[in-house]
């Protein structure tokens, strides 16, 4: 079995105060997924990222705002 990593990128809708799902990206390694998420926050939000790695999933948010929420999970492929 192979493991893939799915990165879900959501952005804050300030009118409804909820996160709106934007898109998914799939990676072959967790390290690549985290690096891409950090780059997204660095270039689109002009901010540094805060990474929380807990029990198989990773959440990444901008340090100085809550404008974006990135969630990385793993999936097994047959």
Coordinates of N, CA and C in Angstrom, one line a residue:
X1 N 0.8 -1.2 0.0 CA 0.0 0.0 0.0 C 0.9 1.2 0.0
X2 N 0.4 2.3 -0.7 CA 1.1 3.6 -0.7 C 0.3 4.6 0.1
X3 N 1.0 5.6 0.6 CA 0.4 6.6 1.3 C 0.5 7.9 0.5
X4 N -0.6 8.7 0.4 CA -0.5 10.0 -0.2 C -1.0 11.0 0.8
X5 N -0.6 12.2 0.6 CA -1.0 13.3 1.5 C -1.9 14.3 0.8
X6 N -3.0 14.7 1.4 CA -4.0 15.6 0.8 C -3.9 16.9 1.5
X7 N -3.7 18.0 0.8 CA -3.7 19.3 1.4 C -5.0 20.0 1.0
X8 N -5.7 20.4 2.0 CA -7.0 21.2 1.8 C -6.7 22.6 2.2
X9 N -7.0 23.5 1.3 CA -6.7 24.9 1.5 C -8.1 25.6 1.6
X10 N -8.3 26.3 2.7 CA -9.5 27.1 3.0 C -9.2 28.5 3.3
X11 N -10.1 29.4 2.9 CA -9.9 30.8 3.2 C -11.1 31.4 4.0
X12 N -10.8 32.3 4.9 CA -11.9 32.9 5.7 C -12.8 33.8 4.9
X13 N -14.1 33.5 5.0 CA -15.1 34.4 4.5 C -15.5 35.3 5.6
X14 N -15.1 36.6 5.5 CA -15.3 37.5 6.6 C -16.8 37.9 6.8
X15 N -17.6 37.8 5.8 CA -19.0 38.1 5.9 C -19.8 37.1 6.7
X16 N -19.5 35.8 6.4 CA -20.2 34.7 7.1 C -19.4 34.2 8.3
X17 N -18.2 34.6 8.5 CA -17.2 34.2 9.5 C -17.1 32.7 9.5
X18 N -16.9 32.1 8.3 CA -16.7 30.6 8.2 C -15.5 30.5 7.2
X19 N -14.9 29.3 7.2 CA -13.9 29.0 6.2 C -14.5 28.4 5.0
X20 N -14.1 28.8 3.8 CA -14.6 28.3 2.5 C -13.5 27.5 1.9
X21 N -13.9 26.2 1.6 CA -12.9 25.3 0.9 C -12.6 25.9 -0.5
X22 N -11.3 26.0 -0.8 CA -10.9 26.5 -2.1 C -10.4 25.3 -3.0
X23 N -9.5 24.5 -2.6 CA -9.0 23.4 -3.4 C -8.2 22.4 -2.6
X24 N -8.0 21.2 -3.3 CA -7.2 20.2 -2.7 C -5.9 20.0 -3.6
X25 N -4.8 19.6 -3.0 CA -3.6 19.3 -3.7 C -3.1 18.0 -3.1
X26 N -2.6 17.0 -4.0 CA -2.1 15.8 -3.5 C -0.6 15.7 -3.6
X27 N 0.0 15.1 -2.6 CA 1.5 15.0 -2.6 C 1.9 13.5 -2.3
X28 N 3.1 13.2 -2.6 CA 3.7 11.9 -2.3 C 4.4 11.8 -1.0
X29 N 4.7 13.0 -0.4 CA 5.3 13.0 0.9 C 4.8 14.1 1.8
X30 N 4.8 13.9 3.0 CA 4.4 14.9 4.0 C 5.2 16.1 4.0
X31 N 6.5 15.9 3.8 CA 7.5 17.0 3.8 C 7.2 18.0 2.7
X32 N 6.9 17.5 1.5 CA 6.6 18.3 0.3 C 5.3 19.1 0.6
X33 N 4.3 18.4 1.2 CA 3.0 19.1 1.4 C 3.2 20.2 2.4
X34 N 3.9 20.0 3.5 CA 4.2 21.1 4.5 C 4.9 22.3 3.8
X35 N 5.9 22.0 3.0 CA 6.7 23.0 2.3 C 5.8 23.8 1.4
X36 N 4.9 23.2 0.7 CA 4.0 23.9 -0.2 C 3.0 24.8 0.6
X37 N 2.5 24.3 1.7 CA 1.6 25.1 2.6 C 2.3 26.3 3.1
X38 N 3.6 26.1 3.6 CA 4.3 27.3 4.1 C 4.5 28.3 3.0
X39 N 4.8 27.9 1.7 CA 5.0 28.8 0.6 C 3.7 29.6 0.3
X40 N 2.6 28.9 0.4 CA 1.3 29.5 0.1 C 1.1 30.7 1.1
X41 N 1.3 30.4 2.3 CA 1.1 31.4 3.4 C 2.2 32.6 3.2
X42 N 3.4 32.2 2.9 CA 4.4 33.2 2.7 C 4.1 34.2 1.6
X43 N 3.7 33.6 0.4 CA 3.5 34.5 -0.8 C 2.1 35.1 -0.9
X44 N 1.1 34.3 -0.5 CA -0.3 34.9 -0.6 C -0.7 35.7 0.6
X45 N -0.2 35.4 1.8 CA -0.6 36.1 3.0 C 0.5 37.0 3.5
X46 N 1.7 37.0 2.9 CA 2.8 37.8 3.4 C 3.0 37.6 4.9
X47 N 3.0 36.4 5.3 CA 3.1 36.1 6.7 C 4.0 34.8 6.9
X48 N 4.4 34.6 8.2 CA 5.0 33.3 8.5 C 4.0 32.3 8.9
X49 N 4.3 31.1 8.9 CA 3.3 30.0 9.2 C 3.5 29.4 10.5
X50 N 2.5 28.9 11.1 CA 2.5 28.2 12.3 C 2.0 26.7 12.0
X51 N 2.9 25.8 12.3 CA 2.6 24.4 11.9 C 2.3 23.6 13.2
X52 N 1.2 22.8 13.2 CA 0.9 21.9 14.3 C 0.7 20.5 13.7
X53 N 1.5 19.6 14.2 CA 1.6 18.2 13.7 C 1.0 17.3 14.8
X54 N -0.2 16.8 14.6 CA -0.8 15.9 15.6 C -1.4 14.7 15.0
X55 N -1.0 13.5 15.5 CA -1.6 12.2 15.2 C -2.0 12.0 13.8
X56 N -1.1 12.2 12.8 CA -1.3 11.9 11.4 C -1.9 13.0 10.6
X57 N -2.2 14.1 11.2 CA -2.7 15.3 10.4 C -1.9 16.5 10.8
X58 N -1.8 17.5 9.9 CA -1.0 18.7 10.1 C -1.9 19.9 9.8
X59 N -1.9 20.9 10.7 CA -2.7 22.1 10.4 C -1.6 23.2 10.3
X60 N -1.8 24.1 9.3 CA -0.9 25.2 9.1 C -1.8 26.5 8.9
X61 N -1.4 27.5 9.7 CA -2.1 28.8 9.6 C -1.1 29.9 9.6
X62 N -1.5 31.1 9.1 CA -0.6 32.2 9.3 C -0.4 32.6 10.7
X63 N 0.7 33.1 11.1 CA 1.0 33.4 12.5 C 0.2 34.6 13.0
X64 N 0.1 35.6 12.1 CA -0.5 36.9 12.6 C -2.0 37.1 12.2
X65 N -2.6 36.1 11.6 CA -4.0 36.3 11.2 C -4.7 34.9 11.1
X66 N -6.0 34.9 10.9 CA -6.7 33.6 10.7 C -7.3 33.6 9.3
X67 N -6.7 34.3 8.4 CA -7.3 34.4 7.0 C -7.3 33.1 6.2
X68 N -6.4 32.2 6.6 CA -6.3 30.9 5.8 C -6.1 29.8 6.8
X69 N -6.6 28.6 6.4 CA -6.5 27.4 7.2 C -6.1 26.3 6.2
X70 N -5.0 25.6 6.5 CA -4.5 24.5 5.6 C -4.4 23.3 6.4
X71 N -5.0 22.2 6.0 CA -5.1 20.9 6.7 C -4.5 19.9 5.8
X72 N -3.6 19.1 6.3 CA -2.9 18.0 5.6 C -3.2 16.7 6.3
X73 N -3.8 15.8 5.5 CA -4.1 14.4 6.0 C -3.5 13.4 5.1
X74 N -3.3 12.2 5.6 CA -2.8 11.1 4.8 C -3.9 10.1 4.4
X75 N -3.7 9.4 3.3 CA -4.7 8.4 2.8 C -3.9 7.2 2.3
X76 N -4.4 6.0 2.5 CA -3.8 4.8 2.0 C -4.4 4.5 0.6
X77 N -3.5 4.1 -0.3 CA -3.9 3.7 -1.6 C -3.7 2.2 -1.8
X78 N -4.6 1.5 -2.4 CA -4.4 0.1 -2.7 C -3.6 -0.1 -3.9

